[in-house]
Structures are given as structure tokens and as C-alpha cells.
JSON list of C-alpha atoms and ligand atoms in Angstrom, two decimals:
[
{"chain": "A", "resi": 452, "resn": "UNK", "atom": "CA", "xyz": [-0.22, -0.06, -0.07]},
{"chain": "A", "resi": 453, "resn": "UNK", "atom": "CA", "xyz": [0.94, 3.46, -1.06]},
{"chain": "A", "resi": 454, "resn": "UNK", "atom": "CA", "xyz": [0.33, 6.83, 0.99]},
{"chain": "A", "resi": 455, "resn": "UNK", "atom": "CA", "xyz": [-1.78, 8.01, -2.01]},
{"chain": "A", "resi": 456, "resn": "UNK", "atom": "CA", "xyz": [-4.07, 4.33, -2.03]},
{"chain": "A", "resi": 457, "resn": "UNK", "atom": "CA", "xyz": [-4.50, 5.39, 1.81]},
{"chain": "A", "resi": 458, "resn": "UNK", "atom": "CA", "xyz": [-5.31, 8.86, 1.10]},
{"chain": "A", "resi": 459, "resn": "UNK", "atom": "CA", "xyz": [-7.80, 7.57, -1.75]},
{"chain": "A", "resi": 460, "resn": "UNK", "atom": "CA", "xyz": [-10.11, 6.08, 1.18]},
{"chain": "A", "resi": 461, "resn": "UNK", "atom": "CA", "xyz": [-10.88, 9.53, 2.31]},
{"chain": "A", "resi": 462, "resn": "UNK", "atom": "CA", "xyz": [-13.86, 11.61, 1.11]},
{"chain": "A", "resi": 463, "resn": "UNK", "atom": "CA", "xyz": [-13.31, 15.02, -0.92]},
{"chain": "A", "resi": 464, "resn": "UNK", "atom": "CA", "xyz": [-14.51, 18.04, 1.67]},
{"chain": "A", "resi": 465, "resn": "UNK", "atom": "CA", "xyz": [-15.49, 20.96, 0.11]},
{"chain": "A", "resi": 466, "resn": "UNK", "atom": "CA", "xyz": [-14.33, 23.61, 2.52]},
{"chain": "A", "resi": 467, "resn": "UNK", "atom": "CA", "xyz": [-15.78, 26.85, 3.31]},
{"chain": "A", "resi": 468, "resn": "UNK", "atom": "CA", "xyz": [-14.56, 29.47, 0.39]},
{"chain": "A", "resi": 469, "resn": "UNK", "atom": "CA", "xyz": [-11.19, 31.26, 2.26]},
{"chain": "A", "resi": 470, "resn": "UNK", "atom": "CA", "xyz": [-11.61, 29.10, 5.54]},
{"chain": "A", "resi": 471, "resn": "UNK", "atom": "CA", "xyz": [-8.22, 28.54, 7.05]},
{"chain": "A", "resi": 472, "resn": "UNK", "atom": "CA", "xyz": [-9.59, 27.85, 10.38]},
{"chain": "A", "resi": 473, "resn": "UNK", "atom": "CA", "xyz": [-8.28, 24.32, 11.38]},
{"chain": "A", "resi": 474, "resn": "UNK", "atom": "CA", "xyz": [-5.04, 25.25, 9.87]},
{"chain": "A", "resi": 475, "resn": "UNK", "atom": "CA", "xyz": [-4.55, 28.47, 12.08]},
{"chain": "A", "resi": 476, "resn": "UNK", "atom": "CA", "xyz": [-6.09, 26.62, 15.45]},
{"chain": "A", "resi": 477, "resn": "UNK", "atom": "CA", "xyz": [-4.56, 22.91, 15.62]},
{"chain": "A", "resi": 478, "resn": "UNK", "atom": "CA", "xyz": [-0.88, 24.00, 15.07]},
{"chain": "A", "resi": 479, "resn": "UNK", "atom": "CA", "xyz": [1.74, 21.48, 13.01]},
{"chain": "A", "resi": 480, "resn": "UNK", "atom": "CA", "xyz": [-0.06, 18.54, 11.70]},
{"chain": "A", "resi": 481, "resn": "UNK", "atom": "CA", "xyz": [1.36, 14.94, 12.77]},
{"chain": "A", "resi": 482, "resn": "UNK", "atom": "CA", "xyz": [2.82, 13.01, 10.24]},
{"chain": "A", "resi": 483, "resn": "UNK", "atom": "CA", "xyz": [4.53, 9.69, 9.95]},
{"chain": "A", "resi": 484, "resn": "UNK", "atom": "CA", "xyz": [8.21, 9.71, 8.69]},
{"chain": "A", "resi": 485, "resn": "UNK", "atom": "CA", "xyz": [7.39, 8.53, 4.88]},
{"chain": "A", "resi": 486, "resn": "UNK", "atom": "CA", "xyz": [4.95, 11.92, 4.78]},
{"chain": "A", "resi": 487, "resn": "UNK", "atom": "CA", "xyz": [7.77, 13.85, 6.56]},
{"chain": "A", "resi": 488, "resn": "UNK", "atom": "CA", "xyz": [9.81, 12.95, 3.66]},
{"chain": "A", "resi": 489, "resn": "UNK", "atom": "CA", "xyz": [7.35, 13.97, 0.82]},
{"chain": "A", "resi": 490, "resn": "UNK", "atom": "CA", "xyz": [6.91, 16.98, 2.57]},
{"chain": "A", "resi": 491, "resn": "UNK", "atom": "CA", "xyz": [10.61, 17.87, 2.31]},
{"chain": "A", "resi": 492, "resn": "UNK", "atom": "CA", "xyz": [11.20, 16.32, -1.27]},
{"chain": "A", "resi": 493, "resn": "UNK", "atom": "CA", "xyz": [8.30, 18.93, -2.09]},
{"chain": "A", "resi": 494, "resn": "UNK", "atom": "CA", "xyz": [9.65, 21.86, -0.28]},
{"chain": "A", "resi": 495, "resn": "UNK", "atom": "CA", "xyz": [13.16, 21.03, -1.70]},
{"chain": "A", "resi": 496, "resn": "UNK", "atom": "CA", "xyz": [11.55, 20.71, -5.39]},
{"chain": "A", "resi": 497, "resn": "UNK", "atom": "CA", "xyz": [9.49, 24.27, -4.77]},
{"chain": "A", "resi": 498, "resn": "UNK", "atom": "CA", "xyz": [12.79, 26.09, -3.18]},
{"chain": "A", "resi": 499, "resn": "UNK", "atom": "CA", "xyz": [10.58, 26.91, -0.06]},
{"chain": "A", "resi": 500, "resn": "UNK", "atom": "CA", "xyz": [12.60, 26.99, 3.11]},
{"chain": "A", "resi": 501, "resn": "UNK", "atom": "CA", "xyz": [11.14, 24.44, 6.00]},
{"chain": "A", "resi": 502, "resn": "UNK", "atom": "CA", "xyz": [9.08, 26.12, 8.62]},
{"chain": "A", "resi": 503, "resn": "UNK", "atom": "CA", "xyz": [8.57, 26.06, 12.09]},
{"chain": "A", "resi": 504, "resn": "UNK", "atom": "CA", "xyz": [4.95, 26.69, 13.53]},
{"chain": "A", "resi": 505, "resn": "UNK", "atom": "CA", "xyz": [4.34, 30.06, 15.63]},
{"chain": "A", "resi": 506, "resn": "UNK", "atom": "CA", "xyz": [1.83, 29.20, 18.18]},
{"chain": "A", "resi": 507, "resn": "UNK", "atom": "CA", "xyz": [-1.15, 26.82, 16.80]},
{"chain": "A", "resi": 508, "resn": "UNK", "atom": "CA", "xyz": [-0.62, 28.00, 13.27]},
{"chain": "A", "resi": 509, "resn": "UNK", "atom": "CA", "xyz": [0.49, 25.31, 11.17]},
{"chain": "A", "resi": 510, "resn": "UNK", "atom": "CA", "xyz": [3.69, 27.13, 8.69]},
{"chain": "A", "resi": 511, "resn": "UNK", "atom": "CA", "xyz": [2.58, 25.97, 5.80]},
{"chain": "A", "resi": 512, "resn": "UNK", "atom": "CA", "xyz": [-0.57, 28.04, 5.62]},
{"chain": "A", "resi": 513, "resn": "UNK", "atom": "CA", "xyz": [-1.01, 31.76, 4.21]},
{"chain": "A", "resi": 514, "resn": "UNK", "atom": "CA", "xyz": [-3.89, 33.86, 3.07]},
{"chain": "A", "resi": 515, "resn": "UNK", "atom": "CA", "xyz": [-4.39, 31.77, -0.03]},
{"chain": "A", "resi": 516, "resn": "UNK", "atom": "CA", "xyz": [-4.43, 28.26, 1.92]},
{"chain": "A", "resi": 517, "resn": "UNK", "atom": "CA", "xyz": [-1.96, 25.37, 2.22]},
{"chain": "A", "resi": 518, "resn": "UNK", "atom": "CA", "xyz": [0.93, 25.83, 0.48]},
{"chain": "A", "resi": 519, "resn": "UNK", "atom": "CA", "xyz": [1.83, 22.48, 0.65]},
{"chain": "A", "resi": 520, "resn": "UNK", "atom": "CA", "xyz": [-1.66, 21.02, -0.53]},
{"chain": "A", "resi": 521, "resn": "UNK", "atom": "CA", "xyz": [-0.49, 18.04, -2.85]},
{"chain": "A", "resi": 522, "resn": "UNK", "atom": "CA", "xyz": [1.44, 16.60, -0.13]},
{"chain": "A", "resi": 523, "resn": "UNK", "atom": "CA", "xyz": [-0.49, 17.57, 2.93]},
{"chain": "A", "resi": 524, "resn": "UNK", "atom": "CA", "xyz": [-0.44, 14.63, 5.52]},
{"chain": "A", "resi": 525, "resn": "UNK", "atom": "CA", "xyz": [-3.20, 12.53, 6.22]},
{"chain": "A", "resi": 526, "resn": "UNK", "atom": "CA", "xyz": [-4.79, 14.36, 9.55]},
{"chain": "A", "resi": 527, "resn": "UNK", "atom": "CA", "xyz": [-5.24, 17.37, 7.15]},
{"chain": "A", "resi": 528, "resn": "UNK", "atom": "CA", "xyz": [-7.14, 15.14, 4.82]},
{"chain": "A", "resi": 529, "resn": "UNK", "atom": "CA", "xyz": [-9.21, 13.09, 7.34]},
{"chain": "A", "resi": 530, "resn": "UNK", "atom": "CA", "xyz": [-10.07, 16.60, 8.98]},
{"chain": "A", "resi": 531, "resn": "UNK", "atom": "CA", "xyz": [-13.81, 17.38, 8.64]},
{"chain": "A", "resi": 532, "resn": "UNK", "atom": "CA", "xyz": [-14.66, 13.63, 7.22]},
{"chain": "A", "resi": 533, "resn": "UNK", "atom": "CA", "xyz": [-14.39, 11.67, 9.77]},
{"chain": "A", "resi": 534, "resn": "UNK", "atom": "CA", "xyz": [-16.59, 11.65, 13.10]},
{"chain": "A", "resi": 535, "resn": "UNK", "atom": "CA", "xyz": [-13.91, 12.23, 15.54]},
{"chain": "A", "resi": 536, "resn": "UNK", "atom": "CA", "xyz": [-12.68, 15.05, 13.27]},
{"chain": "A", "resi": 537, "resn": "UNK", "atom": "CA", "xyz": [-16.19, 17.20, 12.35]},
{"chain": "A", "resi": 538, "resn": "UNK", "atom": "CA", "xyz": [-15.03, 20.57, 11.01]},
{"chain": "A", "resi": 539, "resn": "UNK", "atom": "CA", "xyz": [-16.12, 23.06, 13.87]},
{"chain": "A", "resi": 540, "resn": "UNK", "atom": "CA", "xyz": [-17.80, 25.27, 11.12]},
{"chain": "A", "resi": 541, "resn": "UNK", "atom": "CA", "xyz": [-20.10, 23.23, 9.72]},
{"chain": "A", "resi": 542, "resn": "UNK", "atom": "CA", "xyz": [-18.22, 22.00, 6.24]},
{"chain": "A", "resi": 543, "resn": "UNK", "atom": "CA", "xyz": [-19.48, 18.37, 5.94]},
{"chain": "A", "resi": 544, "resn": "UNK", "atom": "CA", "xyz": [-18.45, 16.00, 2.85]},
{"chain": "A", "resi": 545, "resn": "UNK", "atom": "CA", "xyz": [-20.96, 14.50, 1.03]},
{"chain": "A", "resi": 546, "resn": "UNK", "atom": "CA", "xyz": [-20.33, 11.30, 2.62]},
{"chain": "A", "resi": 547, "resn": "UNK", "atom": "CA", "xyz": [-19.34, 11.00, 5.96]},
{"chain": "A", "resi": 548, "resn": "UNK", "atom": "CA", "xyz": [-16.79, 8.29, 7.05]},
{"chain": "A", "resi": 549, "resn": "UNK", "atom": "CA", "xyz": [-18.06, 5.66, 9.93]},
{"chain": "A", "resi": 550, "resn": "UNK", "atom": "CA", "xyz": [-16.22, 5.18, 13.11]},
{"chain": "A", "resi": 551, "resn": "UNK", "atom": "CA", "xyz": [-15.31, 1.90, 11.64]},
{"chain": "A", "resi": 552, "resn": "UNK", "atom": "CA", "xyz": [-13.88, 3.39, 8.41]},
{"chain": "A", "resi": 553, "resn": "UNK", "atom": "CA", "xyz": [-11.93, 6.20, 10.49]},
{"chain": "A", "resi": 554, "resn": "UNK", "atom": "CA", "xyz": [-10.21, 3.37, 12.87]},
{"chain": "A", "resi": 555, "resn": "UNK", "atom": "CA", "xyz": [-9.46, 1.44, 9.82]},
{"chain": "A", "resi": 556, "resn": "UNK", "atom": "CA", "xyz": [-7.52, 4.16, 8.08]},
{"chain": "A", "resi": 557, "resn": "UNK", "atom": "CA", "xyz": [-5.57, 4.63, 11.38]},
{"chain": "A", "resi": 558, "resn": "UNK", "atom": "CA", "xyz": [-4.90, 1.21, 11.50]},
{"chain": "A", "resi": 559, "resn": "UNK", "atom": "CA", "xyz": [-3.92, 0.90, 7.90]},
{"chain": "A", "resi": 560, "resn": "UNK", "atom": "CA", "xyz": [-1.72, 4.37, 8.47]},
{"chain": "A", "resi": 561, "resn": "UNK", "atom": "CA", "xyz": [0.01, 3.22, 11.56]},
{"chain": "A", "resi": 562, "resn": "UNK", "atom": "CA", "xyz": [0.65, -0.41, 10.46]},
{"chain": "A", "resi": 563, "resn": "UNK", "atom": "CA", "xyz": [2.16, 0.26, 6.79]},
{"chain": "A", "resi": 564, "resn": "UNK", "atom": "CA", "xyz": [3.89, 3.99, 7.44]},
{"chain": "A", "resi": 565, "resn": "UNK", "atom": "CA", "xyz": [4.84, 4.54, 11.24]},
{"chain": "A", "resi": 566, "resn": "UNK", "atom": "CA", "xyz": [7.80, 2.73, 11.23]},
{"chain": "A", "resi": 567, "resn": "UNK", "atom": "CA", "xyz": [9.23, 3.63, 7.95]},
{"chain": "B", "resi": 1818, "resn": "LIG", "atom": "S1", "xyz": [-12.23, 21.90, 7.47]},
{"chain": "B", "resi": 1818, "resn": "LIG", "atom": "FE1", "xyz": [-13.67, 23.13, 8.37]},
{"chain": "B", "resi": 1818, "resn": "LIG", "atom": "S2", "xyz": [-12.26, 24.73, 9.81]},
{"chain": "B", "resi": 1818, "resn": "LIG", "atom": "FE2", "xyz": [-11.15, 23.43, 8.15]},
{"chain": "B", "resi": 1818, "resn": "LIG", "atom": "S3", "xyz": [-10.61, 24.92, 6.26]},
{"chain": "B", "resi": 1818, "resn": "LIG", "atom": "FE3", "xyz": [-12.54, 23.45, 5.94]},
{"chain": "B", "resi": 1818, "resn": "LIG", "atom": "S4", "xyz": [-13.92, 24.65, 6.26]},
{"chain": "B", "resi": 1818, "resn": "LIG", "atom": "FE4", "xyz": [-12.35, 25.27, 7.49]},
{"chain": "B", "resi": 1819, "resn": "LIG", "atom": "S1", "xyz": [-0.41, 20.86, 6.02]},
{"chain": "B", "resi": 1819, "resn": "LIG", "atom": "FE1", "xyz": [-1.66, 22.40, 4.92]},
{"chain": "B", "resi": 1819, "resn": "LIG", "atom": "S2", "xyz": [-3.68, 21.20, 5.40]},
{"chain": "B", "resi": 1819, "resn": "LIG", "atom": "FE2", "xyz": [-2.34, 20.74, 6.83]},
{"chain": "B", "resi": 1819, "resn": "LIG", "atom": "S3", "xyz": [-2.40, 22.03, 8.58]},
{"chain": "B", "resi": 1819, "resn": "LIG", "atom": "FE3", "xyz": [-0.78, 23.03, 7.19]},
{"chain": "B", "resi": 1819, "resn": "LIG", "atom": "S4", "xyz": [-1.37, 24.40, 5.88]},
{"chain": "B", "resi": 1819, "resn": "LIG", "atom": "FE4", "xyz": [-3.39, 23.22, 6.86]}
]
């Protein structure tokens, strides 16, 4: 299983236009080593310096939104799409994952990627 295969299990959430609230409120997203490596490669390819969080704000959000969107980690993709990570401003996907589906995604995530 590749990270993209896992990400494909998560529905697409249409965020409220211009909203970056979760990126501003929840700090640096957690990520497994495989995601951190992808992020580092993306930063190098695009000539972006590695950034560090200030307070609760993710270092990769700006006025336009996420500047590392193609390689954002699982938790950013899951946010708003599963019962334990509901969007606090009410955005909902067409299809909300069930608790079992959410648990299965985390199971795959930690089984296949946490130790790499
Ligand atoms: S998930 Fe919700 S809080 Fe986060 S950017 Fe989208 S609309 Fe805003
Ligand atoms: S990586 Fe992108 S989507 Fe995730 S919290 Fe940071 S700015 Fe938001």
C-alpha cells in the first residue's frame, strides 16, 4: 500500500471558501516519517524553506490556504471527513466516514507507514 492508496479512502471535503481555521488553530499537523520525507522533497522541489510553527498556526498556511496542499499529511485530509474530526465551522463531505472506516484508515496508517 502507498500513501496515495490510503488517502484515496478519504472523501473530498469542500471547505467553506477562504476558510483556513483548522490550519490556524491546530498547529503543526502530525505526520509519519514517509509523509515528512514527501513534504521535504516537495519543499526542496519548490524552493521553499522548511518552516516552524508559531503558536497554534501551521507554518504552511498563508492567506491563500495550504502551500503544501499536494503533500499535506493524512490528518489534514481526514479533518472534516470523519466522526472524530468534524469541522468546527460545519463543512461536511457528501459522505461522512463511519467510526469503523476511520479506525480502519488509522490501522492501515500505523501498520504500513508509522515505522518507515
Ligand atoms: S475543514 Fe472546516 S475549518 Fe478546516 S478549512 Fe475546511 S471549512 Fe475551514
Ligand atoms: S499542512 Fe496544509 S492542510 Fe495541513 S494544517 Fe498545514 S496548511 Fe493546513
